[in-house]
Coordinates of C-alpha atoms in Angstrom, one line a residue:
Chain A
M28 CA -1.7 -14.1 -77.4
K29 CA -2.0 -17.8 -77.0
M30 CA 0.1 -18.2 -80.0
E31 CA 2.8 -16.0 -78.5
D32 CA 2.8 -17.7 -75.2
M33 CA 3.0 -21.2 -76.3
P34 CA 6.2 -21.1 -78.2
L35 CA 8.0 -19.0 -75.6
S36 CA 7.1 -20.9 -72.5
G37 CA 7.7 -24.2 -74.2
P38 CA 11.4 -24.1 -75.2
D39 CA 13.4 -22.8 -72.3
N40 CA 12.5 -23.0 -68.6
T41 CA 15.3 -20.6 -67.6
K42 CA 13.5 -17.8 -69.5
L43 CA 10.4 -18.5 -67.7
E44 CA 12.2 -18.6 -64.4
A45 CA 13.8 -15.2 -65.1
L46 CA 10.3 -13.9 -65.9
V47 CA 9.0 -15.2 -62.6
N48 CA 11.8 -13.5 -60.7
D49 CA 11.2 -10.3 -62.5
I50 CA 7.6 -10.3 -61.6
Y51 CA 8.5 -11.1 -58.0
S52 CA 11.1 -8.3 -57.7
E53 CA 8.6 -6.0 -59.3
L54 CA 6.1 -6.9 -56.6
V55 CA 8.7 -6.4 -53.9
E56 CA 9.7 -3.1 -55.3
D57 CA 6.1 -2.1 -55.4
A58 CA 5.8 -2.9 -51.7
C59 CA 8.9 -1.0 -51.0
L60 CA 7.7 1.9 -52.9
G61 CA 4.4 1.8 -51.1
L62 CA 6.2 1.9 -47.8
C63 CA 8.4 4.8 -49.0
F64 CA 5.4 6.8 -50.0
E65 CA 3.8 6.1 -46.7
V66 CA 6.9 7.1 -44.7
H67 CA 7.5 10.2 -46.8
R68 CA 4.0 11.3 -46.4
A69 CA 4.2 10.7 -42.6
V70 CA 7.4 12.7 -42.5
K71 CA 6.0 15.6 -44.4
Q72 CA 2.8 15.6 -42.5
G73 CA 4.8 15.5 -39.2
Y74 CA 3.4 12.4 -37.7
F75 CA 6.2 10.1 -38.5
F76 CA 8.0 10.5 -35.1
L77 CA 4.9 10.9 -33.0
D78 CA 5.2 7.4 -31.5
E79 CA 8.8 8.0 -30.7
T80 CA 9.8 8.7 -27.1
D81 CA 13.1 9.0 -25.4
Q82 CA 14.6 6.2 -23.5
E83 CA 14.0 7.8 -20.1
S84 CA 10.2 8.0 -20.5
M85 CA 10.2 4.5 -22.0
K86 CA 11.9 3.3 -18.8
E87 CA 9.5 5.2 -16.7
F88 CA 6.5 3.6 -18.2
E89 CA 8.0 0.2 -18.3
I90 CA 5.6 -2.6 -17.3
V91 CA 6.4 -3.7 -13.8
D92 CA 6.4 -7.4 -13.2
Q93 CA 6.8 -7.9 -9.5
P94 CA 4.8 -9.7 -6.9
G95 CA 2.6 -7.5 -4.8
V96 CA 2.3 -4.6 -7.3
D97 CA 0.3 -4.0 -10.4
I98 CA 1.8 -3.2 -13.8
F99 CA 2.3 0.4 -12.9
G100 CA 4.3 -0.6 -9.9
Q101 CA 1.7 0.5 -7.4
V102 CA 0.6 -1.5 -4.4
Y103 CA -2.9 -2.6 -5.1
N104 CA -4.6 -2.2 -1.7
Q105 CA -3.6 1.4 -1.7
W106 CA -7.2 2.5 -1.5
K107 CA -7.2 1.4 2.2
N108 CA -5.5 4.5 3.4
K109 CA -7.0 6.9 0.9
E110 CA -8.4 10.0 2.4
C111 CA -11.2 12.1 1.2
E112 CA -11.8 15.7 2.0
C113 CA -15.2 16.4 3.6
P114 CA -17.0 19.0 1.5
N115 CA -18.7 20.4 4.5
C116 CA -15.9 20.8 7.1
K117 CA -12.9 20.5 4.8
R118 CA -11.2 17.9 6.9
L119 CA -9.5 14.8 5.6
I120 CA -11.4 11.7 6.5
A121 CA -10.3 8.1 5.9
A122 CA -12.3 6.7 3.0
S123 CA -13.7 4.0 5.2
R124 CA -14.9 6.5 7.7
F125 CA -16.2 9.0 5.2
A126 CA -19.8 8.0 5.0
P127 CA -20.4 8.0 8.7
H128 CA -18.6 11.3 9.0
L129 CA -20.6 12.9 6.3
E130 CA -23.8 11.8 7.9
K131 CA -22.8 13.5 11.1
C132 CA -21.3 16.5 9.4
L133 CA -24.2 17.2 7.2
G134 CA -26.7 16.5 10.0
M135 CA -28.6 13.6 8.5
G136 CA -28.5 11.2 11.4
R137 CA -30.6 11.1 14.5
N138 CA -28.6 13.1 16.9
S139 CA -26.3 14.6 14.3
S140 CA -28.7 17.3 13.3
R141 CA -28.6 18.7 16.8
I142 CA -24.9 18.5 16.8
A143 CA -24.6 20.2 13.5
N144 CA -27.0 22.9 14.4
R145 CA -25.2 23.6 17.6
R146 CA -21.9 23.7 15.7
L147 CA -23.5 26.0 13.2
A148 CA -24.9 28.2 15.9
S149 CA -21.5 28.4 17.7
N150 CA -19.8 29.2 14.4
N151 CA -22.3 31.9 13.8
N152 CA -21.8 33.2 17.2
T153 CA -18.1 33.6 16.8
S154 CA -18.4 35.1 13.4
K155 CA -21.2 37.4 14.3
S156 CA -19.8 38.6 17.6
E157 CA -17.0 40.1 15.7
S158 CA -19.4 42.0 13.4
D159 CA -22.3 43.0 15.5
Q160 CA -23.0 42.2 19.1
E161 CA -26.6 43.1 19.3
D162 CA -28.1 40.5 17.0
N163 CA -26.6 37.5 18.6
D164 CA -27.9 38.1 22.1
D165 CA -30.3 35.3 22.0
L166 CA -27.7 33.0 20.4
N167 CA -25.4 33.8 23.2
D168 CA -28.1 33.0 25.6
N169 CA -28.4 29.7 23.9
D170 CA -24.8 29.1 24.3
W171 CA -25.0 30.1 27.9
S172 CA -27.8 27.8 28.7
Y173 CA -26.0 25.0 27.0
G174 CA -22.9 25.7 29.1
A175 CA -24.9 26.0 32.2
E176 CA -26.6 22.7 31.4
K177 CA -23.3 21.1 30.9
R178 CA -22.0 22.5 34.2
A179 CA -25.1 21.3 36.0
K180 CA -24.5 17.9 34.6
K181 CA -21.0 18.0 35.7
R182 CA -22.0 18.9 39.2
K183 CA -24.5 16.2 39.3
S184 CA -22.0 13.6 38.3
D185 CA -19.6 15.0 40.9
K186 CA -22.3 14.6 43.5
S187 CA -23.1 11.1 42.6
Q188 CA -19.5 9.9 43.0
N189 CA -18.2 10.3 46.4
S190 CA -14.9 11.9 45.4
P191 CA -12.6 13.7 47.9
R192 CA -12.3 16.5 45.3
R193 CA -15.9 17.3 45.6
S194 CA -15.7 17.7 49.3
K195 CA -12.8 19.9 49.0
T196 CA -14.5 22.2 46.6
L197 CA -17.4 22.6 48.9
K198 CA -15.1 23.1 51.9
H199 CA -15.1 26.9 51.8
K200 CA -18.8 27.1 51.5
N201 CA -19.3 25.0 54.5
G202 CA -16.7 26.9 56.3
E203 CA -18.6 30.1 55.9
L204 CA -21.8 28.4 56.8
G205 CA -20.1 27.0 59.9
S206 CA -18.8 30.3 61.1
S207 CA -22.2 31.9 60.8
M208 CA -23.9 29.0 62.5
S209 CA -21.5 28.3 65.2
A210 CA -22.7 31.4 67.0
D211 CA -25.7 29.3 67.9
P212 CA -24.5 26.0 69.2
Y213 CA -27.8 24.8 70.4
K214 CA -29.4 25.3 67.0
Y215 CA -26.6 23.4 65.5
N216 CA -27.0 20.6 67.9
Y217 CA -30.7 20.6 67.6
N218 CA -30.4 20.2 63.9
A219 CA -28.0 17.3 64.1
G220 CA -29.9 15.8 67.0
I221 CA -33.1 15.6 65.1
N222 CA -31.6 13.7 62.3
Y223 CA -30.4 10.8 64.4
E224 CA -33.4 10.9 66.7
M225 CA -35.2 9.4 63.8
L226 CA -33.0 6.4 63.9
G227 CA -33.3 5.9 67.5
P228 CA -30.4 5.7 69.9
D229 CA -30.1 2.0 70.0
E230 CA -30.1 1.7 66.2
V231 CA -27.5 4.4 66.0
R232 CA -25.4 2.6 68.5
S233 CA -25.6 -0.7 66.8
F234 CA -25.0 0.9 63.5
L235 CA -21.9 2.7 64.7
T236 CA -20.4 -0.5 66.2
T237 CA -20.2 -2.1 62.8
Q238 CA -20.1 0.7 60.2
C239 CA -18.1 3.7 59.5
G240 CA -21.0 6.0 59.9
V241 CA -19.4 9.3 58.9
I242 CA -22.2 11.6 57.6
S243 CA -21.8 12.6 54.1
E244 CA -21.9 16.3 53.4
H245 CA -24.2 15.9 50.4
T246 CA -26.3 12.9 50.8
K247 CA -26.7 13.5 54.6
K248 CA -26.5 9.8 55.0
M249 CA -24.1 7.8 57.0
C250 CA -21.4 5.9 55.4
T251 CA -22.3 2.3 55.4
R252 CA -18.8 0.9 54.9
S253 CA -16.8 -0.9 57.4
Q254 CA -15.0 0.8 60.3
R255 CA -11.8 0.8 58.3
C256 CA -13.3 2.6 55.3
P257 CA -10.5 4.5 53.6
Q258 CA -12.7 7.3 52.5
H259 CA -13.0 8.8 56.0
T260 CA -10.4 9.4 58.6
D261 CA -10.5 8.0 62.1
E262 CA -11.0 11.4 63.3
Q263 CA -14.1 11.9 61.3
R264 CA -15.5 8.6 62.5
M265 CA -14.7 9.6 66.1
A266 CA -16.3 13.0 65.6
V267 CA -19.5 11.3 64.4
R268 CA -19.6 9.0 67.3
V269 CA -19.0 11.8 69.8
F270 CA -21.5 13.8 68.0
L271 CA -24.2 11.2 67.9
L272 CA -23.7 9.4 71.1
G273 CA -21.6 11.6 73.3
P274 CA -22.5 14.5 75.5
S275 CA -21.2 16.8 72.9
A276 CA -23.6 19.8 73.2
P277 CA -21.0 22.2 74.6
V278 CA -18.0 20.4 73.2
L279 CA -18.6 20.3 69.5
P280 CA -19.2 24.0 68.9
E281 CA -16.0 24.5 70.7
A282 CA -14.3 22.0 68.5
D283 CA -15.7 23.8 65.6
S284 CA -14.4 27.1 66.7
V285 CA -11.0 25.6 67.1
A286 CA -10.9 23.6 63.9
G287 CA -12.7 26.1 61.8
P288 CA -10.0 28.7 61.2
E289 CA -6.9 28.0 59.3
S290 CA -4.7 28.3 62.3
F291 CA -5.4 24.9 63.7
D292 CA -2.5 23.7 65.9
I293 CA -1.7 20.3 67.1
P294 CA -1.6 20.7 70.9
D295 CA -5.1 22.2 70.9
G296 CA -6.5 19.5 68.8
Q297 CA -4.9 16.8 70.9
A298 CA -6.1 18.4 74.1
L299 CA -9.5 18.7 72.6
M300 CA -9.5 15.1 71.5
S301 CA -8.4 13.9 74.9
R302 CA -11.0 16.0 76.5
L303 CA -13.6 14.5 74.3
Q304 CA -12.5 11.1 75.2
W305 CA -12.5 11.9 78.9
E306 CA -15.9 13.4 78.9
D307 CA -17.3 10.5 76.9
S308 CA -15.9 7.8 79.1
P309 CA -14.6 8.3 82.6
E310 CA -12.6 5.1 82.6
I311 CA -10.6 5.3 79.4
S312 CA -8.1 2.7 78.5
P313 CA -4.6 3.5 77.4
S314 CA -5.2 2.0 74.1
D315 CA -8.1 4.4 73.6
S316 CA -5.9 7.4 74.2
A317 CA -3.3 6.0 71.9
S318 CA -5.8 5.5 69.2
S319 CA -7.1 9.0 69.7
K320 CA -3.6 10.3 69.5
A321 CA -2.9 8.3 66.5
S322 CA -6.0 9.7 64.9
T323 CA -5.0 13.2 65.6
N324 CA -1.6 12.7 64.3
H325 CA -3.0 11.1 61.3
S326 CA -5.2 14.0 60.6
D327 CA -2.4 16.4 61.3
S328 CA -0.4 14.9 58.6
R329 CA -3.3 15.8 56.2
R330 CA -4.3 19.1 57.4
P331 CA -6.8 20.1 54.7
K332 CA -8.9 17.1 55.7
K333 CA -9.1 18.3 59.2
K334 CA -10.9 21.4 58.2
K335 CA -13.5 19.3 56.6
R336 CA -14.7 17.8 59.7
P337 CA -16.6 20.5 61.4
P338 CA -18.4 21.6 58.2
L339 CA -19.4 18.1 57.8
G340 CA -21.4 18.1 60.9
L341 CA -22.7 21.5 60.2
N342 CA -23.8 20.8 56.7
S343 CA -25.6 17.7 57.6
G344 CA -27.2 19.5 60.5
G345 CA -28.4 22.3 58.2
G346 CA -29.8 19.9 55.7
I347 CA -31.7 18.0 58.4
G348 CA -33.0 21.2 59.8
S349 CA -34.5 22.2 56.5
L350 CA -35.8 18.6 56.2
S351 CA -37.5 18.7 59.5
G352 CA -39.2 21.9 58.6
G353 CA -38.8 25.4 60.0
G354 CA -41.2 27.7 61.7
G355 CA -43.3 26.6 64.7
S356 CA -42.6 23.0 64.4
G357 CA -38.9 23.8 64.6
G358 CA -39.4 25.4 67.9
S359 CA -41.1 22.5 69.5
Q360 CA -38.6 20.2 68.1
T361 CA -35.8 22.2 69.6
N362 CA -37.0 21.4 73.0
I363 CA -37.3 17.8 72.2
S364 CA -33.8 17.6 70.9
L365 CA -32.4 19.5 73.8
S366 CA -34.1 17.2 76.2
T367 CA -32.8 14.2 74.4
K368 CA -29.3 15.7 74.3
K369 CA -29.3 16.0 78.0
K370 CA -30.5 12.5 78.5
K371 CA -28.1 11.1 75.9
P372 CA -24.8 11.4 77.7
K373 CA -25.8 9.2 80.5
L374 CA -27.1 6.6 78.2
T375 CA -24.3 6.5 75.8
A376 CA -21.2 7.3 77.7
P377 CA -20.5 3.7 78.9
S378 CA -21.5 2.3 75.6
I379 CA -19.0 4.4 73.7
S380 CA -16.2 3.2 75.8
S381 CA -17.3 -0.4 75.1
I382 CA -17.4 0.3 71.5
Y383 CA -13.8 1.6 71.5
D384 CA -12.7 -1.4 73.5
D385 CA -14.3 -3.6 71.0
L386 CA -12.6 -1.8 68.3
N387 CA -9.2 -2.0 69.8
Chain B
M16 CA 15.3 -8.9 -77.1
S17 CA 12.2 -7.5 -78.4
K18 CA 10.6 -10.9 -78.2
D19 CA 11.4 -11.1 -74.5
Y20 CA 10.1 -7.7 -73.9
Q21 CA 7.0 -8.5 -75.8
L22 CA 6.6 -11.6 -73.8
K23 CA 7.0 -9.8 -70.6
A24 CA 4.6 -7.1 -71.5
S25 CA 2.0 -9.7 -72.5
I26 CA 2.4 -11.5 -69.3
N27 CA 2.1 -8.4 -67.2
Q28 CA -1.0 -7.4 -69.1
K29 CA -2.4 -10.9 -68.5
L30 CA -1.6 -10.6 -64.7
I31 CA -3.3 -7.2 -64.5
E32 CA -6.3 -8.4 -66.6
M33 CA -6.9 -11.4 -64.5
G34 CA -6.5 -9.4 -61.4
E35 CA -3.8 -11.8 -60.3
R36 CA -1.3 -9.0 -59.9
E37 CA -3.5 -7.2 -57.3
R38 CA -4.0 -10.5 -55.5
L39 CA -0.3 -11.2 -55.4
K40 CA 0.4 -7.7 -54.2
E41 CA -2.1 -7.9 -51.4
L42 CA -0.7 -11.3 -50.4
L43 CA 2.8 -10.0 -50.4
R44 CA 1.9 -7.0 -48.3
A45 CA 0.1 -9.2 -45.7
K46 CA 2.9 -11.6 -45.5
L47 CA 5.5 -8.9 -45.1
V48 CA 3.6 -7.1 -42.3
E49 CA 3.0 -10.4 -40.7
S50 CA 6.7 -11.3 -40.7
G51 CA 7.8 -7.9 -39.4
W52 CA 9.5 -6.8 -42.6
K53 CA 7.5 -3.6 -42.6
D54 CA 8.6 -2.6 -39.1
Q55 CA 12.2 -3.4 -39.9
L56 CA 12.1 -1.2 -42.9
K57 CA 10.3 1.5 -41.1
A58 CA 13.0 1.6 -38.4
H59 CA 15.5 1.9 -41.2
C60 CA 13.5 4.7 -42.7
K61 CA 13.6 6.6 -39.4
D62 CA 17.4 6.3 -39.5
V63 CA 17.5 7.6 -43.0
V64 CA 15.1 10.5 -42.2
R65 CA 17.1 11.5 -39.2
E66 CA 20.3 11.4 -41.2
K67 CA 18.9 13.5 -44.0
G68 CA 16.9 15.9 -41.8
L69 CA 13.2 16.1 -41.6
E70 CA 12.8 18.8 -44.1
H71 CA 15.1 17.5 -46.8
V72 CA 13.9 14.0 -47.2
T73 CA 12.6 13.1 -50.7
V74 CA 10.9 10.0 -51.9
E75 CA 13.9 9.2 -54.2
D76 CA 16.2 9.2 -51.2
L77 CA 14.0 6.9 -49.4
V78 CA 13.6 4.6 -52.4
T79 CA 17.3 4.3 -53.1
E80 CA 18.0 3.7 -49.4
V81 CA 15.2 1.4 -48.6
T82 CA 14.7 -0.8 -51.7
P83 CA 17.9 -2.8 -51.5
K84 CA 17.3 -3.5 -47.9
G85 CA 13.7 -4.3 -48.5
R86 CA 14.6 -6.8 -51.1
A87 CA 17.2 -8.4 -48.9
L88 CA 14.9 -8.6 -45.9
V89 CA 12.0 -10.4 -47.5
P90 CA 11.8 -13.7 -45.6
D91 CA 12.6 -16.9 -47.6
N92 CA 9.2 -18.5 -47.1
V93 CA 7.4 -15.4 -48.3
K94 CA 9.6 -15.3 -51.4
K95 CA 9.1 -19.0 -52.1
E96 CA 5.4 -18.8 -51.7
L97 CA 5.2 -15.8 -54.0
L98 CA 7.4 -17.4 -56.7
Q99 CA 5.3 -20.5 -56.5
R100 CA 2.1 -18.5 -57.1
I101 CA 3.6 -16.7 -60.1
R102 CA 4.9 -19.9 -61.6
A103 CA 1.6 -21.6 -61.1
F104 CA -0.1 -18.7 -62.8
L105 CA 2.3 -18.8 -65.8
A106 CA 2.0 -22.5 -66.1
Q107 CA -1.7 -22.2 -66.1
H108 CA -1.8 -19.6 -68.8
T109 CA 0.9 -21.0 -71.0
A110 CA -0.9 -24.3 -70.8
L111 CA -4.0 -22.8 -72.2

């Protein structure tokens, strides 16, 4: 071997170079052949074109390189408006609100269990009532009690706020009450008289010079706002003054009978008002009559309010009556009140006129 | 002629015996993959296969189509390196 190599490599370099090239091309052909085998095998096994996709899908999955989006072209704070479906109530809830909602929905919070139970109960009610009506009697009761509770609450809140709506809703009731009670004017007056006896005539007078004083139907208390209080009409104020200070024993029931029914007409009211004024104060000033007229006109423009007035007195009277206690004590007090009523006009008639003068 | 053939055969045997041929082959393969030669040839193969039809492709077809291109596409630096290695081997063994 050595002997063979030596002489051959020695003499000519070109032969050696040719040999080197041969070896090289052999190697390259080897590599090509290897590749060919590989490709052929892939073709025959069917996986040669697996990585091939058409141009459209290639474009679809192109990497996006734009500011504000990720490589898939999506905005990255997309999770913010993601919504999840609640597994309990099947509603879509914003992801950020999901946990609190679930807590409530599944009834794991403090109050939520009650809410959930109630909801469940009501659901059961509706579904059951279709199928059988006997079983859900108690459930219905539950529902009723809940509703009643709610209603009671509503009423309470209505009472607490001194809304005109409330007085309107109670108007009819009072009207009925008034019609039944107006048959006995003395009783009515007695009831009202007792109330303000407690204050004392001087106190009442001083109170009425500065405050509105209209008696609330519900609280049975006098309005402590100023004389110009917008909640009550001038007419109401006047009625209260006449009622408390004036000689109104025969007058007010009459006014009630006139004002009570729906057919309240202006001339009557005006006449009544003027009569009230005249009876209250013999020497009435023109301004007084004007004010009374204005008040009547004012009240005429709002008729429904007018109806409110007589019940107001009645209601308060009724309330006081019950307060003072019925039975034997009531009888004795009637006498007292009547006697005070008789005394009152003489005492208060001049003072009322002075009040109105002050007012005007 | 016979002498050349004899010489060539003896050198090939020497290459295989020493394991140099395997080493060179491996080196060449790595270099070609590295340079992208393999991907180029593969793309060419795809064309050939599509042209012939998936079912009718033979290894012979591929070899005749691919080999000339493969030879031409080998990068110069790879070729030079390989030739250098072979020359060095021959020089080493003729020197002995």
